[in-house]
Amino acid sequence: MRLNNFLFLAYAFTAAAISIPQLETRKDKHGDSKPKPCKGNTAHKRTKWCDYDINTDYTTTVPNTGVTREYWLSIDEMTAAPDGISRPVMAINGTIPGPTIHANWGDHVVIHVTNHLHESMNGTSIHWHGIRQNYTNQNDGVVSITQCPTAPGSTITYKWRAAQYGSSWYHSHIGLQAWEGVFGGIIINGPASKNYDVDKGMLFLNDWSHQTADQLFSHAQTIGPPTLDTGLINGTNKYNESGSYFTMRANKGESYRLRVVNAAIDTHWKFMIDNHKLTVIAMDLVPIKPYTVEYINIGMGQRYDVIVTADQPKARNHWIRAIPQTDCSENHNVDNIRGILHYHGKIGTPETSPWLFDDICLDESMSNLVPVVSKNVEEADWQALTDVTVGRNNKNLFRWYLNSTTMQVAWEEPTLKQIYEGTTDWEDSSGVIELPNADEWVYLLINTTMPISHPIHLHGHDFFILSQGIGAWDGTTVTSNPPRRDTALLESTGHLLMAWQTDNPGAWLAHCHIGWHTAEGFALQFVERYEEAKELIDWDYVNENCESWNAYDGEFDIEQDDSGV
Ligand SMILES: *[C@@H]1O[C@H](CO)[C@@H](O)[C@H](O)[C@H]1NC(C)=O
Ligand SMILES: *[C@@H]1O[C@H](CO)[C@@H](O)[C@H](O)[C@H]1NC(C)=O
Ligand SMILES: *[C@@H]1O[C@H](CO)[C@@H](O)[C@H](O)[C@H]1NC(C)=O
Ligand SMILES: *[C@@H]1O[C@H](CO)[C@@H](O)[C@H](O)[C@H]1NC(C)=O
Ligand SMILES: *[C@@H]1O[C@H](CO)[C@@H](O)[C@H](O)[C@H]1NC(C)=O
Ligand SMILES: *[C@@H]1O[C@H](CO)[C@@H](O)[C@H](O)[C@H]1NC(C)=O
Ligand SMILES: *[C@@H]1O[C@H](CO)[C@@H](O)[C@H](O)[C@H]1NC(C)=O
Ligand SMILES: [Cu+2]
């Protein structure tokens, strides 16, 4: 339901802002600027970090910086033309990608998010993707799970500790809002597993259409995933003769760190720079032993930190390419999602050729992804399997099923509210799996006979990948320092065996990161250590946000037309 501008503006002035809980630690006066690296961390010694280094076990040790970094973000509606073609977007502080959140390993981070989506009357929430939220589940930012939507005119404050380090991103976790432009980078400075000269920051790969994701949802639900128009590299690209390419300057001999994020709604990318190899130093928020490749495979929600060295003797301009893999989704502009790496500031049109590749949707090979901080997996204390299928619901709309459940949860009844109120008999459609015992090893096997791949993302944990591939699981597992991360691909007609420990009380979503699929119910939630999760809830925080949403919803009768997450 929509109202005209005048009416909702009048409402906005009456809506009470959420009160902001007191900060526990001192504020850094330079909270908005980039933090300085810790002692000893230089271009020639990136493994070092004050008294810590790349071998420090960050899952048990966190530097006590005593610093709180505070940010204010505003979610707005606007018209933008990232590829030269105008369309309505939603953006954070007027930019796509939004502002980067910077912190040092060990800092506390406080972020105030204000919803200005008055015209669309969209609620909002921001999820800090990959941030472990150790004992801080209510800051995970997922509607229907950890919070109600934050209403237009309201502000919500998230607080978490940067207990890991590396590259991540934040994005809206309601409806398809993330793919209308509501996302940005997170950089947590810490040690690195290889030296580089210059940190070039985030590099976002997005797919993009000239219609909004919300306009395309009906196609996705009734016919299937729509063919998207094009893609963006760090928020820009050329389309026909309009727009402009992303460009990156290099000085000969220097090396650069890029923090690559796949922020697409439905595109698996190969990312490459012609003539330049990439040295991969981290997957998601996990530093790995460096390995060098011609291109990387990057699934939705995943991040890779790569180092590229300007080592080419002759040509000055080289194409940077994000190539949609048509093996798993279609795009009208497969060959022209590009940027330019140029030496010494002279930008020309590159005449370079791509590295050879097969068009296929796979993760990086498990054997290359070796965490620096080595960890082994013990035998399962609890295990389950679920198969993945698609079908149509009673409205004839596509829904995804894990076993026979498609998630259907309500924005205004988040799991944390239900836990606080003592609910134990969960609806089947809530997809709740309870994990009541502390520090147990949980194994989850997800498999599918369908020829469609799905990037699986787990909140609240980095999980271990015990087995992954095309075809059924053959019963073998890698338990000695397997890859661990927060997002991994369930490959087409394949399986993914994940493992983690129940070391973090809360309600944690696990879902496919294809935007359409999340909205179509491809999700489960783990209620981990119910009693302790309940103790951790700051009821005033959860409840005030819900009350302001309920008041808004009561007035405007906002419709929810998706899974709720
Ligand atoms: C996670 O939180 C628990 C409970 O506060 C604490 O004991 C543990 O040290 C924390 N872990 C990390 C890595 O911060
Ligand atoms: C975002 O915009 C708000 C005002 O709308 C401003 O106060 C804040 O500093 C901006 N945040 C960043 C990170 O630029
Ligand atoms: C946001 O607004 C758009 C445009 O009106 C609508 O299609 C979409 O369903 C809304 N999303 C949410 C999460 O309310
Ligand atoms: C990409 O955009 C972000 C946000 O504007 C910026 O901080 C970053 O430096 C850009 N990345 C590169 C590689 O230029
Ligand atoms: C881009 O160019 C193609 C081919 O000339 C044309 O069919 C299409 O309408 C153009 N698209 C836009 C959005 O201008
Ligand atoms: C899915 O169904 C299988 C076979 O019936 C069952 O063993 C398994 O426990 C179910 N998985 C979940 C997560 O409920
Ligand atoms: C999933 O794996 C289990 C255990 O290997 C097997 O019994 C089941 O048939 C598989 N299901 C699918 C859909 O592949
Ligand atoms: Cu999926």
XYZ file of C-alpha atoms and ligand atoms in Angstrom:
664
model
C 0.000 0.000 0.000
C 1.294 3.452 -0.904
C 0.478 6.916 0.276
C 1.540 10.196 -1.249
C 4.576 12.073 0.027
C 2.630 14.532 2.104
C 0.962 11.901 4.239
C 3.992 9.875 5.080
C 6.099 12.953 5.799
C 3.486 13.986 8.317
C 3.808 10.528 9.836
C 7.584 10.666 9.918
C 7.524 13.614 12.302
C 5.312 11.812 14.767
C 7.232 8.516 14.757
C 9.377 8.264 17.870
C 13.035 7.467 17.332
C 14.364 4.384 19.102
C 16.341 5.294 22.186
C 20.019 4.557 21.842
C 21.547 2.336 24.514
C 24.578 3.796 26.321
C 27.993 2.988 24.946
C 30.154 0.855 27.185
C 33.540 1.939 25.974
C 35.173 5.240 25.170
C 34.706 6.821 21.782
C 37.563 7.238 19.397
C 37.658 10.868 18.269
C 38.641 9.695 14.820
C 35.917 7.073 14.650
C 34.866 8.049 11.152
C 38.317 8.029 9.634
C 40.524 5.112 8.746
C 42.251 3.628 11.764
C 46.038 3.386 11.788
C 47.583 -0.090 11.553
C 48.971 -1.629 14.710
C 52.689 -1.424 15.560
C 54.989 -3.503 13.393
C 52.517 -3.857 10.510
C 54.279 -2.375 7.480
C 54.317 -3.061 3.730
C 57.282 -5.345 4.379
C 55.841 -7.115 7.419
C 52.106 -7.517 6.998
C 52.036 -10.661 9.145
C 52.744 -8.581 12.256
C 50.149 -6.771 14.413
C 51.505 -5.251 17.650
C 51.939 -8.171 20.030
C 49.941 -10.432 17.731
C 50.500 -11.847 14.281
C 48.932 -13.901 11.504
C 49.338 -17.082 13.571
C 47.386 -15.747 16.567
C 44.204 -17.767 17.033
C 41.622 -15.005 16.553
C 38.830 -17.373 17.613
C 40.171 -17.279 21.177
C 42.338 -14.146 21.330
C 41.170 -10.620 20.547
C 43.293 -7.486 21.098
C 41.840 -5.212 23.724
C 42.014 -1.853 21.939
C 39.513 -0.092 24.187
C 38.329 1.775 21.084
C 34.725 2.152 19.955
C 34.141 3.278 16.395
C 30.811 4.918 15.817
C 29.058 5.347 12.486
C 25.802 6.884 11.332
C 24.172 5.487 8.196
C 21.119 6.788 6.412
C 19.068 4.622 4.030
C 17.500 6.724 1.298
C 15.488 6.446 -1.886
C 16.896 8.176 -4.921
C 17.405 7.962 -8.665
C 20.831 6.835 -9.803
C 22.515 5.829 -13.048
C 25.496 3.650 -12.109
C 25.858 2.523 -15.728
C 24.475 5.704 -17.246
C 20.883 4.422 -17.288
C 18.679 6.038 -14.625
C 16.484 3.983 -12.338
C 15.118 4.175 -8.806
C 17.520 2.791 -6.205
C 17.869 2.588 -2.454
C 21.257 3.660 -1.196
C 23.191 4.267 1.990
C 24.254 7.875 2.430
C 23.590 8.458 -1.253
C 26.179 6.063 -2.654
C 26.338 2.533 -4.120
C 28.325 0.926 -2.571
C 27.608 2.678 0.715
C 30.302 4.051 3.035
C 32.944 1.551 4.163
C 32.993 0.713 7.878
C 36.605 0.720 9.086
C 37.828 -0.756 12.350
C 40.892 -2.366 13.833
C 40.873 -5.955 15.034
C 39.490 -5.891 18.595
C 37.606 -2.573 18.307
C 33.990 -2.223 19.303
C 31.742 -0.956 16.524
C 28.516 0.995 17.017
C 26.391 1.845 14.008
C 23.215 3.895 14.023
C 21.030 3.153 10.996
C 18.187 5.513 10.113
C 15.443 4.454 7.729
C 14.401 7.181 5.281
C 12.491 4.883 2.912
C 9.310 6.888 3.244
C 8.033 6.597 -0.296
C 8.263 2.813 -0.668
C 7.251 2.455 2.999
C 9.893 -0.256 3.356
C 11.022 -1.379 6.774
C 14.707 -2.110 6.984
C 17.499 -3.935 8.849
C 21.238 -4.213 8.290
C 23.078 -7.526 8.545
C 26.846 -7.457 9.150
C 27.708 -10.364 6.897
C 30.303 -12.757 8.326
C 30.641 -10.875 11.599
C 30.473 -13.656 14.167
C 28.373 -11.697 16.675
C 29.886 -13.658 19.537
C 27.158 -13.547 22.233
C 25.644 -10.518 20.452
C 22.975 -12.284 18.375
C 20.457 -9.434 18.642
C 22.798 -7.257 16.550
C 22.745 -9.673 13.591
C 20.194 -7.527 11.754
C 17.843 -10.130 10.251
C 14.133 -9.329 10.204
C 11.850 -12.107 11.514
C 14.833 -13.680 13.293
C 16.663 -11.140 15.458
C 14.522 -8.013 15.004
C 11.357 -6.482 13.612
C 11.810 -4.233 10.586
C 13.002 -0.755 11.540
C 10.226 1.563 10.392
C 10.665 4.597 8.136
C 11.539 7.520 10.399
C 13.153 5.282 13.031
C 16.770 4.598 13.937
C 18.236 1.326 15.165
C 21.673 0.951 16.759
C 23.834 -2.117 16.225
C 26.809 -2.944 18.447
C 29.379 -5.625 17.845
C 33.013 -6.443 18.395
C 35.458 -6.729 15.516
C 36.750 -10.039 16.875
C 37.834 -11.189 13.402
C 39.749 -9.219 10.791
C 39.775 -8.897 7.017
C 37.128 -7.982 4.453
C 33.394 -8.188 4.625
C 30.250 -6.307 3.795
C 26.980 -5.236 5.284
C 23.633 -5.353 3.540
C 19.949 -5.037 4.193
C 18.301 -8.279 5.314
C 14.694 -7.627 4.422
C 13.078 -8.463 1.101
C 15.252 -7.605 -1.899
C 16.487 -4.296 -0.509
C 20.170 -5.289 -0.539
C 19.942 -5.558 -4.331
C 18.310 -2.149 -4.735
C 21.648 -0.776 -3.469
C 21.573 -1.089 0.331
C 25.067 -2.461 1.009
C 28.626 -1.373 1.740
C 32.038 -2.654 2.798
C 33.540 -3.615 6.129
C 37.316 -3.482 6.534
C 38.765 -4.749 9.786
C 42.500 -4.128 9.797
C 44.718 -6.874 11.118
C 47.660 -8.955 9.994
C 47.805 -10.459 6.473
C 49.387 -13.655 5.203
C 51.414 -11.912 2.476
C 53.011 -8.524 1.985
C 51.579 -5.891 -0.362
C 52.285 -2.221 -0.894
C 48.896 -0.535 -1.101
C 45.411 -1.395 0.151
C 42.972 -0.410 -2.605
C 39.961 -1.242 -0.445
C 36.687 -2.922 -1.329
C 35.887 -4.087 -4.842
C 32.201 -4.942 -5.235
C 30.874 -7.097 -8.066
C 27.137 -6.604 -8.580
C 24.708 -7.772 -11.202
C 22.327 -5.022 -12.245
C 19.131 -4.393 -14.163
C 17.316 -1.303 -15.356
C 14.224 -2.467 -13.546
C 14.391 -2.748 -9.784
C 14.831 -6.112 -8.077
C 11.373 -5.612 -6.547
C 9.886 -5.161 -10.027
C 11.595 -8.353 -11.194
C 10.474 -10.443 -8.224
C 7.154 -11.336 -9.783
C 8.996 -12.798 -12.798
C 11.271 -14.742 -10.427
C 8.315 -16.154 -8.501
C 6.122 -17.039 -11.455
C 8.419 -17.807 -14.400
C 11.847 -18.221 -12.838
C 14.959 -16.089 -12.405
C 14.942 -13.150 -14.848
C 17.876 -12.515 -17.195
C 19.590 -9.463 -15.729
C 20.746 -6.599 -17.931
C 24.346 -6.151 -16.879
C 26.704 -5.815 -13.908
C 28.732 -3.214 -12.029
C 32.306 -3.165 -10.805
C 32.459 -1.196 -7.567
C 29.210 0.555 -8.473
C 29.965 1.577 -12.051
C 30.075 0.279 -15.623
C 29.410 1.251 -19.207
C 26.158 0.271 -20.855
C 25.777 0.829 -24.595
C 27.611 4.157 -24.911
C 26.651 5.568 -21.534
C 28.270 5.331 -18.111
C 31.929 4.767 -17.369
C 34.247 1.928 -16.502
C 35.727 1.379 -13.075
C 39.389 2.356 -13.265
C 42.333 1.574 -11.036
C 45.737 3.194 -11.248
C 48.913 1.174 -10.757
C 52.576 2.097 -10.514
C 54.938 -0.364 -12.106
C 56.355 -2.821 -9.590
C 53.858 -2.034 -6.847
C 51.483 -4.592 -5.365
C 47.866 -3.953 -4.414
C 45.372 -5.611 -2.115
C 41.808 -5.825 -3.409
C 38.935 -6.938 -1.200
C 36.600 -8.557 -3.723
C 32.953 -9.133 -2.756
C 30.249 -10.860 -4.762
C 27.210 -8.725 -3.896
C 25.042 -10.034 -6.761
C 21.437 -11.189 -6.452
C 21.892 -14.096 -8.860
C 25.342 -14.203 -10.490
C 28.362 -16.379 -9.908
C 31.453 -14.538 -11.175
C 34.853 -15.304 -12.487
C 36.995 -12.296 -11.653
C 40.245 -11.633 -13.492
C 42.675 -8.945 -14.634
C 44.145 -9.590 -18.077
C 47.849 -10.540 -17.991
C 47.978 -10.301 -14.177
C 47.806 -13.188 -11.768
C 46.017 -12.921 -8.448
C 47.430 -14.104 -5.137
C 44.611 -15.051 -2.794
C 45.294 -14.343 0.906
C 41.881 -14.652 2.570
C 38.475 -16.283 2.038
C 35.623 -14.499 3.773
C 37.055 -13.453 7.186
C 39.635 -16.254 7.291
C 43.297 -15.657 6.341
C 44.703 -18.458 4.198
C 48.079 -19.600 2.953
C 48.643 -17.544 -0.213
C 48.086 -19.235 -3.572
C 48.273 -17.757 -7.040
C 45.765 -18.132 -9.876
C 44.738 -16.542 -13.167
C 41.190 -15.881 -11.967
C 38.995 -16.506 -8.968
C 35.555 -18.116 -8.786
C 33.428 -16.102 -6.412
C 29.915 -17.021 -5.283
C 27.275 -14.681 -3.907
C 28.084 -13.471 -0.404
C 31.704 -14.654 -0.584
C 34.804 -12.476 -0.337
C 38.355 -13.039 -1.488
C 41.265 -10.792 -0.635
C 43.672 -10.819 -3.546
C 47.030 -9.202 -4.240
C 47.865 -8.067 -7.755
C 51.307 -6.821 -8.756
C 51.806 -4.329 -11.586
C 54.425 -6.477 -13.268
C 53.666 -6.074 -16.959
C 56.525 -4.726 -19.047
C 54.742 -3.245 -22.074
C 51.002 -2.623 -22.197
C 49.746 0.166 -19.968
C 46.024 -0.680 -19.976
C 44.495 -4.006 -19.008
C 40.899 -5.112 -18.714
C 39.544 -6.023 -15.307
C 36.702 -8.497 -15.879
C 33.749 -9.756 -13.892
C 32.351 -12.572 -16.034
C 28.908 -13.941 -15.152
C 28.969 -17.731 -15.388
C 26.046 -18.538 -17.655
C 26.223 -22.092 -16.338
C 24.013 -20.920 -13.451
C 22.317 -17.648 -14.490
C 21.832 -15.517 -17.560
C 22.906 -11.957 -18.281
C 22.389 -9.739 -21.349
C 25.868 -8.203 -21.044
C 28.109 -11.154 -20.276
C 31.170 -9.840 -22.070
C 31.165 -6.240 -20.990
C 31.234 -6.016 -17.241
C 34.664 -4.515 -17.114
C 37.056 -2.066 -15.585
C 40.512 -0.813 -16.538
C 43.792 -1.292 -14.713
C 46.069 1.435 -16.028
C 49.730 2.086 -15.325
C 50.984 5.553 -14.362
C 47.725 7.436 -14.740
C 47.328 7.235 -18.514
C 43.949 5.669 -19.268
C 43.402 4.193 -22.721
C 41.222 1.428 -24.098
C 42.918 -1.884 -23.308
C 43.625 -4.285 -26.150
C 44.185 -7.236 -23.872
C 42.593 -10.704 -23.833
C 41.065 -12.632 -20.964
C 42.623 -15.668 -19.324
C 41.092 -18.857 -20.680
C 38.347 -20.325 -18.522
C 35.448 -22.773 -18.517
C 32.009 -21.285 -17.955
C 31.000 -23.192 -14.846
C 29.773 -22.383 -11.329
C 32.233 -23.857 -8.850
C 33.934 -22.685 -5.676
C 37.680 -22.296 -5.501
C 39.181 -25.732 -5.037
C 39.070 -26.926 -1.411
C 42.729 -27.936 -1.505
C 43.784 -24.328 -2.205
C 41.842 -22.895 0.727
C 44.141 -23.613 3.668
C 43.509 -21.480 6.783
C 46.650 -20.043 8.376
C 45.283 -20.695 11.876
C 44.915 -24.446 11.613
C 41.897 -26.155 13.177
C 40.667 -29.726 13.129
C 37.125 -31.025 13.256
C 35.978 -33.674 15.663
C 33.316 -36.319 15.211
C 29.724 -35.187 15.013
C 27.717 -34.983 18.230
C 24.669 -34.048 16.182
C 23.990 -34.428 12.494
C 21.276 -33.901 9.949
C 20.827 -33.897 6.227
C 18.472 -31.975 4.068
C 17.786 -32.137 0.401
C 16.939 -29.126 -1.726
C 14.037 -28.963 -4.138
C 11.826 -26.346 -5.722
C 8.079 -26.404 -6.126
C 5.057 -24.150 -6.273
C 3.013 -23.057 -3.282
C -0.772 -22.743 -3.096
C -0.548 -19.381 -4.915
C 1.351 -21.097 -7.721
C 4.544 -19.208 -6.830
C 7.980 -20.822 -6.755
C 9.194 -21.783 -3.305
C 12.387 -23.615 -2.267
C 12.152 -26.553 0.094
C 14.736 -27.961 2.519
C 13.384 -31.458 2.953
C 9.740 -30.412 2.747
C 9.951 -27.048 4.514
C 9.978 -23.650 2.878
C 10.665 -20.907 5.382
C 7.735 -18.619 6.095
C 8.282 -16.328 9.060
C 6.697 -13.029 10.065
C 8.584 -9.721 10.225
C 6.796 -8.687 13.421
C 7.390 -11.990 15.259
C 11.176 -12.359 15.283
C 12.543 -15.549 16.794
C 14.240 -13.581 19.576
C 10.877 -12.129 20.609
C 9.406 -15.620 20.644
C 12.324 -16.969 22.679
C 11.908 -14.124 25.158
C 8.223 -14.979 25.454
C 9.071 -18.639 26.015
C 7.945 -20.237 22.743
C 9.138 -23.808 22.327
C 6.642 -25.317 19.890
C 7.861 -23.827 16.639
C 5.770 -23.814 13.489
C 7.190 -26.184 10.846
C 7.409 -23.250 8.456
C 9.743 -21.396 10.846
C 12.480 -23.832 9.812
C 13.758 -23.890 13.415
C 16.275 -26.549 14.375
C 17.176 -26.454 18.064
C 20.736 -27.116 19.153
C 20.397 -27.127 22.936
C 23.829 -28.369 24.014
C 26.983 -26.305 24.432
C 30.168 -26.861 22.431
C 28.947 -29.812 20.414
C 30.055 -30.549 16.894
C 27.188 -30.148 14.444
C 27.316 -31.619 10.945
C 24.850 -30.537 8.272
C 24.774 -32.234 4.874
C 22.902 -30.336 2.180
C 22.414 -32.132 -1.105
C 20.411 -31.784 -4.273
C 19.719 -33.703 -7.443
C 18.740 -30.465 -9.210
C 21.190 -28.895 -11.683
C 21.276 -25.551 -9.863
C 24.054 -24.368 -7.510
C 23.387 -22.399 -4.311
C 25.809 -20.356 -2.177
C 24.997 -21.355 1.413
C 25.569 -18.731 4.097
C 25.504 -19.409 7.838
C 25.130 -16.604 10.377
C 26.964 -16.528 13.728
C 29.711 -18.999 12.770
C 32.476 -19.745 10.369
C 31.761 -23.311 9.302
C 34.168 -26.017 8.171
C 33.717 -27.585 4.744
C 34.146 -31.313 5.243
C 33.070 -32.308 1.751
C 31.880 -30.390 -1.306
C 31.315 -31.245 -4.922
C 29.145 -32.390 -7.778
C 27.386 -35.709 -7.129
C 26.330 -37.387 -3.903
C 28.520 -37.351 -0.818
C 30.790 -40.408 -0.913
C 31.038 -40.660 2.880
C 34.544 -39.196 3.154
C 35.400 -36.055 5.107
C 38.327 -33.667 5.379
C 38.702 -33.018 9.098
C 42.310 -31.849 9.264
C 42.307 -28.050 8.805
C 39.565 -27.947 6.153
C 38.484 -24.628 4.589
C 36.354 -22.604 6.989
C 34.324 -19.597 6.060
C 30.800 -18.178 6.203
C 29.592 -18.869 2.635
C 30.214 -21.899 0.408
C 28.698 -23.300 -2.750
C 26.356 -26.239 -2.883
C 27.325 -27.216 -6.395
C 24.837 -28.260 -9.062
C 23.520 -31.840 -8.480
C 25.964 -31.876 -5.587
C 26.498 -31.845 -1.879
C 27.958 -29.630 0.837
C 28.877 -31.060 4.220
C 29.259 -28.274 6.788
C 30.404 -28.504 10.415
C 30.559 -26.068 13.311
C 30.551 -25.990 17.091
C 27.693 -24.746 19.219
C 29.787 -22.001 20.822
C 27.500 -19.016 20.206
C 24.012 -18.830 21.730
C 21.338 -17.249 19.547
C 19.035 -17.672 16.574
C 21.184 -18.022 13.491
C 19.891 -18.101 9.943
C 21.347 -20.458 7.316
C 20.243 -19.673 3.778
C 20.972 -19.587 0.096
C 22.454 -16.185 -0.810
C 20.708 -15.991 -4.176
C 18.347 -13.103 -3.442
C 15.373 -14.723 -5.159
C 15.915 -17.981 -3.300
C 16.087 -16.380 0.157
C 12.836 -14.578 -0.615
C 11.401 -17.891 -1.838
C 12.070 -19.644 1.461
C 15.467 -21.331 1.015
C 16.414 -21.006 4.689
C 16.670 -22.726 8.059
C 17.371 -21.231 11.447
C 19.360 -22.747 14.260
C 18.224 -21.882 17.764
C 21.464 -22.508 19.560
C 21.448 -22.917 23.353
C 17.930 -21.584 23.904
C 18.240 -20.797 27.612
C 21.468 -18.834 27.247
C 20.167 -17.123 24.100
C 17.168 -15.995 26.139
C 19.391 -14.601 28.903
C 21.306 -12.512 26.373
C 18.255 -10.712 24.996
C 18.051 -7.012 25.807
C 14.278 -6.934 25.714
C 13.906 -3.143 25.631
C 16.121 -3.022 22.566
C 14.182 -5.712 20.682
C 10.795 -4.553 21.870
C 11.088 -0.811 21.177
C 12.042 -1.459 17.585
C 9.083 -3.864 17.245
C 6.688 -1.413 18.840
C 7.642 1.350 16.470
C 7.275 -1.063 13.528
C 3.885 -2.221 14.807
C 2.722 1.385 15.072
C 3.843 2.072 11.506
C 2.361 -1.168 10.176
C -0.854 -0.507 12.100
C -1.198 2.822 10.365
C -0.212 1.817 6.823
C -0.879 -1.933 6.689
C 2.406 -2.979 5.066
C 2.237 -6.195 3.082
C 4.841 -8.964 3.371
C 4.991 -11.018 0.174
C 8.026 -13.223 0.759
C 9.590 -15.747 3.162
C 10.191 -13.009 5.734
C 13.996 -13.106 5.611
C 32.895 -14.864 23.025
O 32.081 -14.487 24.100
C 32.266 -15.301 25.253
C 31.232 -14.895 26.283
O 31.289 -13.538 26.522
C 33.692 -15.111 25.765
O 33.904 -15.955 26.853
C 34.667 -15.433 24.633
O 35.980 -15.130 25.052
C 34.350 -14.637 23.394
N 35.210 -15.047 22.304
C 35.881 -14.173 21.570
C 36.762 -14.721 20.516
O 35.795 -12.973 21.742
C 25.864 9.489 6.594
O 24.961 10.580 6.536
C 24.661 11.150 7.805
C 23.661 12.263 7.603
O 22.621 11.859 6.818
C 25.934 11.709 8.430
O 25.629 12.222 9.712
C 26.947 10.598 8.561
O 28.170 11.100 9.050
C 27.195 9.910 7.217
N 27.992 8.736 7.467
C 29.074 8.412 6.788
C 29.795 7.189 7.208
O 29.495 9.078 5.876
C 9.795 -2.078 -0.729
O 9.128 -1.275 -1.658
C 8.990 -1.869 -2.939
C 8.428 -0.809 -3.887
O 7.229 -0.353 -3.437
C 8.085 -3.093 -2.817
O 7.964 -3.715 -4.066
C 8.746 -4.066 -1.857
O 7.926 -5.185 -1.639
C 9.032 -3.395 -0.521
N 9.874 -4.273 0.266
C 9.721 -4.423 1.547
C 10.727 -5.278 2.217
O 8.834 -3.888 2.164
C 35.349 0.884 -4.230
O 34.425 1.746 -3.591
C 34.679 1.934 -2.211
C 33.539 2.713 -1.623
O 33.331 3.863 -2.327
C 36.024 2.614 -2.054
O 36.308 2.802 -0.690
C 37.097 1.727 -2.675
O 38.348 2.335 -2.595
C 36.768 1.422 -4.121
N 37.675 0.385 -4.571
C 38.665 0.560 -5.410
C 39.497 -0.620 -5.701
O 38.888 1.616 -5.961
C 21.312 -0.628 -25.783
O 21.624 -0.922 -27.136
C 20.815 -1.949 -27.715
C 21.379 -2.288 -29.098
O 21.609 -1.114 -29.833
C 19.380 -1.452 -27.780
O 18.549 -2.481 -28.287
C 18.923 -1.143 -26.334
O 17.619 -0.599 -26.344
C 19.869 -0.158 -25.649
N 19.473 -0.099 -24.243
C 19.306 1.030 -23.579
C 18.808 0.910 -22.171
O 19.550 2.119 -24.068
C 15.325 -34.484 6.256
O 14.756 -35.737 5.971
C 15.610 -36.835 6.263
C 14.974 -38.102 5.682
O 13.672 -38.206 6.115
C 15.802 -36.889 7.771
O 16.632 -37.968 8.098
C 16.450 -35.591 8.197
O 16.608 -35.550 9.595
C 15.632 -34.397 7.762
N 16.428 -33.205 7.978
C 16.040 -32.188 8.727
C 16.979 -31.033 8.808
O 14.980 -32.165 9.321
C 21.629 -36.939 0.119
O 22.633 -37.680 0.784
C 22.136 -38.792 1.522
C 23.291 -39.370 2.294
O 24.402 -39.582 1.447
C 21.475 -39.778 0.570
O 20.927 -40.827 1.311
C 20.378 -39.050 -0.187
O 19.831 -39.909 -1.164
C 20.917 -37.812 -0.875
N 19.809 -37.085 -1.455
C 19.936 -36.412 -2.584
C 18.739 -35.646 -3.012
O 20.957 -36.398 -3.226
Cu 19.647 -20.887 -4.002
